C-alpha cells in the first residue's frame, strides 16, 4: 500500500483551484491499476468483488461481479469512481455503456443484503469508514447508510477539494 500511495501522490498535479481534477485523475487511476494489479486480477476477483455502477442513460444501479479481463476490471473501477463534473463531462464506458459512480443511484438499489459491505471515506454508519466520536451535529441518510455531518467529516471534504500542493494533514482536531 505504501508503494501505491507514494506512486499516486508523486503523480498528482495541482488542479483548477483544487475543484475539478478532470480526466487527469482518471488517467492516474488507470495507470496505477495497470501498474499494480496482477495480470490475472480479473480472475482473482470475479464472483467475489461486486462493483456498483450507475448507468447514465436511465440512472439505474447496476452491479457487476464478473470480469473477462484485467482491462474490463479497470474499466468497471473507473466508472465506479467517476463523479460527473468533478472528474469531467464524459463518463467512462464499461462494456460499451457509460456509467458513473454507483452511489449516485444507490437510493434506488435493491441489492443491499446483510452480506453487503458498505465503504465510505466519510464517517457514518458504514461497515468500513473512519470512526469519529459522537460529536456529529447532523446526520444524512443515503440509501441504507447514515452519513454524519460533523466537524471532522467537513474537514475531510475540504481536504478532498484542496489542491495536492496544499494538502498537509487531514482531520486533526
PDB file of C-alpha atoms in Angstrom:
ATOM      1  CA  UNK A   1       0.000   0.000   0.000  1.00  0.00           C
ATOM      2  CA  UNK A   2       2.845   2.401   0.792  1.00  0.00           C
ATOM      3  CA  UNK A   3       4.286   1.938  -2.695  1.00  0.00           C
ATOM      4  CA  UNK A   4       0.892   2.584  -4.298  1.00  0.00           C
ATOM      5  CA  UNK A   5       0.285   5.668  -2.138  1.00  0.00           C
ATOM      6  CA  UNK A   6       3.720   7.049  -2.969  1.00  0.00           C
ATOM      7  CA  UNK A   7       3.149   6.401  -6.676  1.00  0.00           C
ATOM      8  CA  UNK A   8      -0.242   8.166  -6.686  1.00  0.00           C
ATOM      9  CA  UNK A   9       0.895  11.215  -4.708  1.00  0.00           C
ATOM     10  CA  UNK A  10       4.067  11.583  -6.774  1.00  0.00           C
ATOM     11  CA  UNK A  11       1.934  11.761  -9.947  1.00  0.00           C
ATOM     12  CA  UNK A  12      -0.809  14.113  -8.697  1.00  0.00           C
ATOM     13  CA  UNK A  13      -0.696  17.538 -10.266  1.00  0.00           C
ATOM     14  CA  UNK A  14      -2.267  20.760  -8.971  1.00  0.00           C
ATOM     15  CA  UNK A  15      -5.699  21.343 -10.486  1.00  0.00           C
ATOM     16  CA  UNK A  16      -8.039  24.199 -11.245  1.00  0.00           C
ATOM     17  CA  UNK A  17      -8.489  25.610  -7.714  1.00  0.00           C
ATOM     18  CA  UNK A  18      -8.406  22.027  -6.493  1.00  0.00           C
ATOM     19  CA  UNK A  19     -12.037  21.693  -7.522  1.00  0.00           C
ATOM     20  CA  UNK A  20     -12.080  19.660 -10.701  1.00  0.00           C
ATOM     21  CA  UNK A  21      -9.254  17.204 -11.309  1.00  0.00           C
ATOM     22  CA  UNK A  22     -10.812  16.292 -14.663  1.00  0.00           C
ATOM     23  CA  UNK A  23      -9.508  13.499 -16.847  1.00  0.00           C
ATOM     24  CA  UNK A  24      -6.074  13.585 -15.234  1.00  0.00           C
ATOM     25  CA  UNK A  25      -7.266  11.753 -12.158  1.00  0.00           C
ATOM     26  CA  UNK A  26      -8.963   9.101 -14.290  1.00  0.00           C
ATOM     27  CA  UNK A  27      -5.679   8.560 -16.176  1.00  0.00           C
ATOM     28  CA  UNK A  28      -3.831   8.344 -12.863  1.00  0.00           C
ATOM     29  CA  UNK A  29      -6.271   5.742 -11.516  1.00  0.00           C
ATOM     30  CA  UNK A  30      -5.974   3.732 -14.750  1.00  0.00           C
ATOM     31  CA  UNK A  31      -2.158   3.930 -14.750  1.00  0.00           C
ATOM     32  CA  UNK A  32      -1.989   2.949 -11.072  1.00  0.00           C
ATOM     33  CA  UNK A  33      -4.272  -0.050 -11.552  1.00  0.00           C
ATOM     34  CA  UNK A  34      -2.365  -1.130 -14.687  1.00  0.00           C
ATOM     35  CA  UNK A  35       0.925  -0.937 -12.806  1.00  0.00           C
ATOM     36  CA  UNK A  36      -0.068  -2.597  -9.526  1.00  0.00           C
ATOM     37  CA  UNK A  37      -2.793  -5.136 -10.324  1.00  0.00           C
ATOM     38  CA  UNK A  38      -1.527  -8.587 -11.282  1.00  0.00           C
ATOM     39  CA  UNK A  39      -2.248  -9.769 -14.845  1.00  0.00           C
ATOM     40  CA  UNK A  40      -4.887 -12.205 -13.542  1.00  0.00           C
ATOM     41  CA  UNK A  41      -6.612  -9.697 -11.205  1.00  0.00           C
ATOM     42  CA  UNK A  42      -9.911 -10.209 -13.038  1.00  0.00           C
ATOM     43  CA  UNK A  43      -9.759 -13.946 -12.322  1.00  0.00           C
ATOM     44  CA  UNK A  44      -8.928 -13.370  -8.654  1.00  0.00           C
ATOM     45  CA  UNK A  45     -11.913 -11.062  -8.042  1.00  0.00           C
ATOM     46  CA  UNK A  46     -14.589 -12.430 -10.395  1.00  0.00           C
ATOM     47  CA  UNK A  47     -17.564 -13.579  -8.360  1.00  0.00           C
ATOM     48  CA  UNK A  48     -16.108 -12.056  -5.175  1.00  0.00           C
ATOM     49  CA  UNK A  49     -15.901  -8.321  -5.861  1.00  0.00           C
ATOM     50  CA  UNK A  50     -19.191  -6.586  -6.676  1.00  0.00           C
ATOM     51  CA  UNK A  51     -18.842  -3.106  -8.159  1.00  0.00           C
ATOM     52  CA  UNK A  52     -21.892  -0.852  -8.124  1.00  0.00           C
ATOM     53  CA  UNK A  53     -22.297   1.472 -11.107  1.00  0.00           C
ATOM     54  CA  UNK A  54     -24.957   3.981 -12.111  1.00  0.00           C
ATOM     55  CA  UNK A  55     -25.972   3.600 -15.763  1.00  0.00           C
ATOM     56  CA  UNK A  56     -26.008   7.088 -17.228  1.00  0.00           C
ATOM     57  CA  UNK A  57     -28.925   6.845 -19.657  1.00  0.00           C
ATOM     58  CA  UNK A  58     -31.532   5.755 -17.072  1.00  0.00           C
ATOM     59  CA  UNK A  59     -29.788   6.303 -13.688  1.00  0.00           C
ATOM     60  CA  UNK A  60     -30.303   2.642 -12.735  1.00  0.00           C
ATOM     61  CA  UNK A  61     -27.987   0.894 -10.324  1.00  0.00           C
ATOM     62  CA  UNK A  62     -26.046  -1.963 -11.908  1.00  0.00           C
ATOM     63  CA  UNK A  63     -23.817  -4.416 -10.028  1.00  0.00           C
ATOM     64  CA  UNK A  64     -21.033  -6.226 -11.869  1.00  0.00           C
ATOM     65  CA  UNK A  65     -19.015  -9.066 -10.429  1.00  0.00           C
ATOM     66  CA  UNK A  66     -17.674 -10.991 -13.426  1.00  0.00           C
ATOM     67  CA  UNK A  67     -14.779  -9.608 -15.459  1.00  0.00           C
ATOM     68  CA  UNK A  68     -13.415 -11.050 -18.709  1.00  0.00           C
ATOM     69  CA  UNK A  69     -10.036  -9.313 -18.468  1.00  0.00           C
ATOM     70  CA  UNK A  70      -7.884  -7.061 -16.325  1.00  0.00           C
ATOM     71  CA  UNK A  71      -8.817  -4.177 -18.630  1.00  0.00           C
ATOM     72  CA  UNK A  72     -12.532  -4.816 -18.107  1.00  0.00           C
ATOM     73  CA  UNK A  73     -11.995  -4.797 -14.328  1.00  0.00           C
ATOM     74  CA  UNK A  74     -10.143  -1.477 -14.608  1.00  0.00           C
ATOM     75  CA  UNK A  75     -12.963  -0.023 -16.734  1.00  0.00           C
ATOM     76  CA  UNK A  76     -15.518  -1.001 -14.077  1.00  0.00           C
ATOM     77  CA  UNK A  77     -13.423   0.595 -11.330  1.00  0.00           C
ATOM     78  CA  UNK A  78     -13.008   3.795 -13.376  1.00  0.00           C
ATOM     79  CA  UNK A  79     -16.766   4.003 -13.903  1.00  0.00           C
ATOM     80  CA  UNK A  80     -17.428   3.396 -10.207  1.00  0.00           C
ATOM     81  CA  UNK A  81     -15.153   6.323  -9.316  1.00  0.00           C
ATOM     82  CA  UNK A  82     -16.471   8.812 -11.862  1.00  0.00           C
ATOM     83  CA  UNK A  83     -18.297  11.762 -10.317  1.00  0.00           C
ATOM     84  CA  UNK A  84     -19.846  13.913 -13.075  1.00  0.00           C
ATOM     85  CA  UNK A  85     -18.440  17.451 -13.369  1.00  0.00           C
ATOM     86  CA  UNK A  86     -15.821  16.784 -10.677  1.00  0.00           C
ATOM     87  CA  UNK A  87     -13.929  14.318 -12.894  1.00  0.00           C
ATOM     88  CA  UNK A  88     -15.108  15.744 -16.194  1.00  0.00           C
ATOM     89  CA  UNK A  89     -18.032  15.771 -18.585  1.00  0.00           C
ATOM     90  CA  UNK A  90     -17.657  12.484 -20.452  1.00  0.00           C
ATOM     91  CA  UNK A  91     -18.141   9.408 -18.228  1.00  0.00           C
ATOM     92  CA  UNK A  92     -16.086   6.317 -18.994  1.00  0.00           C
ATOM     93  CA  UNK A  93     -17.558   3.218 -20.602  1.00  0.00           C
ATOM     94  CA  UNK A  94     -17.886  -0.316 -19.323  1.00  0.00           C
ATOM     95  CA  UNK A  95     -18.866  -2.901 -21.942  1.00  0.00           C
ATOM     96  CA  UNK A  96     -19.753  -0.054 -24.303  1.00  0.00           C
ATOM     97  CA  UNK A  97     -22.170   1.701 -21.917  1.00  0.00           C
ATOM     98  CA  UNK A  98     -21.449   4.903 -19.974  1.00  0.00           C
ATOM     99  CA  UNK A  99     -21.586   4.638 -16.188  1.00  0.00           C
ATOM    100  CA  UNK A 100     -20.843   6.900 -13.244  1.00  0.00           C
ATOM    101  CA  UNK A 101     -20.286   6.455  -9.501  1.00  0.00           C
ATOM    102  CA  UNK A 102     -22.569   3.749  -8.147  1.00  0.00           C
ATOM    103  CA  UNK A 103     -23.602   5.707  -5.086  1.00  0.00           C
ATOM    104  CA  UNK A 104     -25.465   8.216  -7.246  1.00  0.00           C
ATOM    105  CA  UNK A 105     -28.279   5.678  -7.713  1.00  0.00           C
ATOM    106  CA  UNK A 106     -27.852   3.665  -4.506  1.00  0.00           C
ATOM    107  CA  UNK A 107     -31.117   5.038  -3.146  1.00  0.00           C
ATOM    108  CA  UNK A 108     -32.866   3.082  -5.914  1.00  0.00           C
ATOM    109  CA  UNK A 109     -30.869  -0.097  -5.387  1.00  0.00           C
ATOM    110  CA  UNK A 110     -32.458  -3.278  -4.150  1.00  0.00           C
ATOM    111  CA  UNK A 111     -29.327  -5.433  -3.963  1.00  0.00           C
ATOM    112  CA  UNK A 112     -28.152  -4.488  -0.468  1.00  0.00           C
ATOM    113  CA  UNK A 113     -28.247  -7.511   1.801  1.00  0.00           C
ATOM    114  CA  UNK A 114     -26.883  -8.485   5.201  1.00  0.00           C
ATOM    115  CA  UNK A 115     -23.696  -9.692   3.484  1.00  0.00           C
ATOM    116  CA  UNK A 116     -23.092  -6.398   1.620  1.00  0.00           C
ATOM    117  CA  UNK A 117     -20.087  -4.480   2.947  1.00  0.00           C
ATOM    118  CA  UNK A 118     -20.511  -0.715   2.661  1.00  0.00           C
ATOM    119  CA  UNK A 119     -17.431   1.513   2.440  1.00  0.00           C
ATOM    120  CA  UNK A 120     -17.084   5.282   2.752  1.00  0.00           C
ATOM    121  CA  UNK A 121     -14.262   7.779   3.134  1.00  0.00           C
ATOM    122  CA  UNK A 122     -16.553   9.721   5.479  1.00  0.00           C
ATOM    123  CA  UNK A 123     -17.677   8.715   8.965  1.00  0.00           C
ATOM    124  CA  UNK A 124     -21.162   7.328   9.267  1.00  0.00           C
ATOM    125  CA  UNK A 125     -22.979   4.033   9.596  1.00  0.00           C
ATOM    126  CA  UNK A 126     -20.913   2.152   7.036  1.00  0.00           C
ATOM    127  CA  UNK A 127     -19.123  -1.132   7.617  1.00  0.00           C
ATOM    128  CA  UNK A 128     -15.750   0.350   6.704  1.00  0.00           C
ATOM    129  CA  UNK A 129     -15.261   4.050   7.393  1.00  0.00           C
ATOM    130  CA  UNK A 130     -13.452   6.378   9.759  1.00  0.00           C
ATOM    131  CA  UNK A 131     -14.832   6.157  13.280  1.00  0.00           C
ATOM    132  CA  UNK A 132     -15.446   9.566  14.798  1.00  0.00           C
ATOM    133  CA  UNK A 133     -16.788  10.412  18.215  1.00  0.00           C
ATOM    134  CA  UNK A 134     -20.468  11.079  18.880  1.00  0.00           C
ATOM    135  CA  UNK A 135     -19.978  14.778  18.010  1.00  0.00           C
ATOM    136  CA  UNK A 136     -21.994  14.651  14.781  1.00  0.00           C
ATOM    137  CA  UNK A 137     -24.365  17.564  14.826  1.00  0.00           C
ATOM    138  CA  UNK A 138     -26.482  16.309  11.938  1.00  0.00           C
ATOM    139  CA  UNK A 139     -26.982  13.070  10.069  1.00  0.00           C
ATOM    140  CA  UNK A 140     -27.973  12.461   6.477  1.00  0.00           C
ATOM    141  CA  UNK A 141     -29.422   9.184   5.244  1.00  0.00           C
ATOM    142  CA  UNK A 142     -28.362   7.918   1.826  1.00  0.00           C
ATOM    143  CA  UNK A 143     -29.849   4.560   0.907  1.00  0.00           C
ATOM    144  CA  UNK A 144     -29.395   2.325   3.951  1.00  0.00           C
ATOM    145  CA  UNK A 145     -26.402   4.235   5.295  1.00  0.00           C
ATOM    146  CA  UNK A 146     -26.284   7.257   7.541  1.00  0.00           C
ATOM    147  CA  UNK A 147     -23.595   9.882   6.934  1.00  0.00           C
ATOM    148  CA  UNK A 148     -22.545  12.050   9.849  1.00  0.00           C
ATOM    149  CA  UNK A 149     -22.272  15.775   9.296  1.00  0.00           C
ATOM    150  CA  UNK A 150     -19.512  16.680  11.740  1.00  0.00           C
ATOM    151  CA  UNK A 151     -16.516  18.971  12.017  1.00  0.00           C
ATOM    152  CA  UNK A 152     -14.185  16.080  11.161  1.00  0.00           C
ATOM    153  CA  UNK A 153     -16.187  14.980   8.095  1.00  0.00           C
ATOM    154  CA  UNK A 154     -16.321  18.581   6.870  1.00  0.00           C
ATOM    155  CA  UNK A 155     -12.527  18.655   7.304  1.00  0.00           C
ATOM    156  CA  UNK A 156     -12.275  15.517   5.180  1.00  0.00           C
ATOM    157  CA  UNK A 157     -14.383  17.114   2.427  1.00  0.00           C
ATOM    158  CA  UNK A 158     -12.259  20.274   2.481  1.00  0.00           C
ATOM    159  CA  UNK A 159      -9.153  18.103   2.231  1.00  0.00           C
ATOM    160  CA  UNK A 160     -10.575  16.290  -0.809  1.00  0.00           C
ATOM    161  CA  UNK A 161     -11.139  19.580  -2.646  1.00  0.00           C
ATOM    162  CA  UNK A 162      -7.753  21.149  -1.864  1.00  0.00           C
ATOM    163  CA  UNK A 163      -5.037  21.121  -4.499  1.00  0.00           C
ATOM    164  CA  UNK A 164      -2.480  18.382  -3.708  1.00  0.00           C
ATOM    165  CA  UNK A 165       0.237  21.009  -3.199  1.00  0.00           C
ATOM    166  CA  UNK A 166      -1.742  22.452  -0.242  1.00  0.00           C
ATOM    167  CA  UNK A 167      -2.681  19.159   1.432  1.00  0.00           C
ATOM    168  CA  UNK A 168      -0.603  18.855   4.571  1.00  0.00           C
ATOM    169  CA  UNK A 169      -2.638  16.865   7.034  1.00  0.00           C
ATOM    170  CA  UNK A 170      -6.219  15.814   7.319  1.00  0.00           C
ATOM    171  CA  UNK A 171      -8.728  15.874  10.060  1.00  0.00           C
ATOM    172  CA  UNK A 172      -6.628  16.674  13.071  1.00  0.00           C
ATOM    173  CA  UNK A 173      -8.647  18.012  15.938  1.00  0.00           C
TER     174      UNK A 173
END
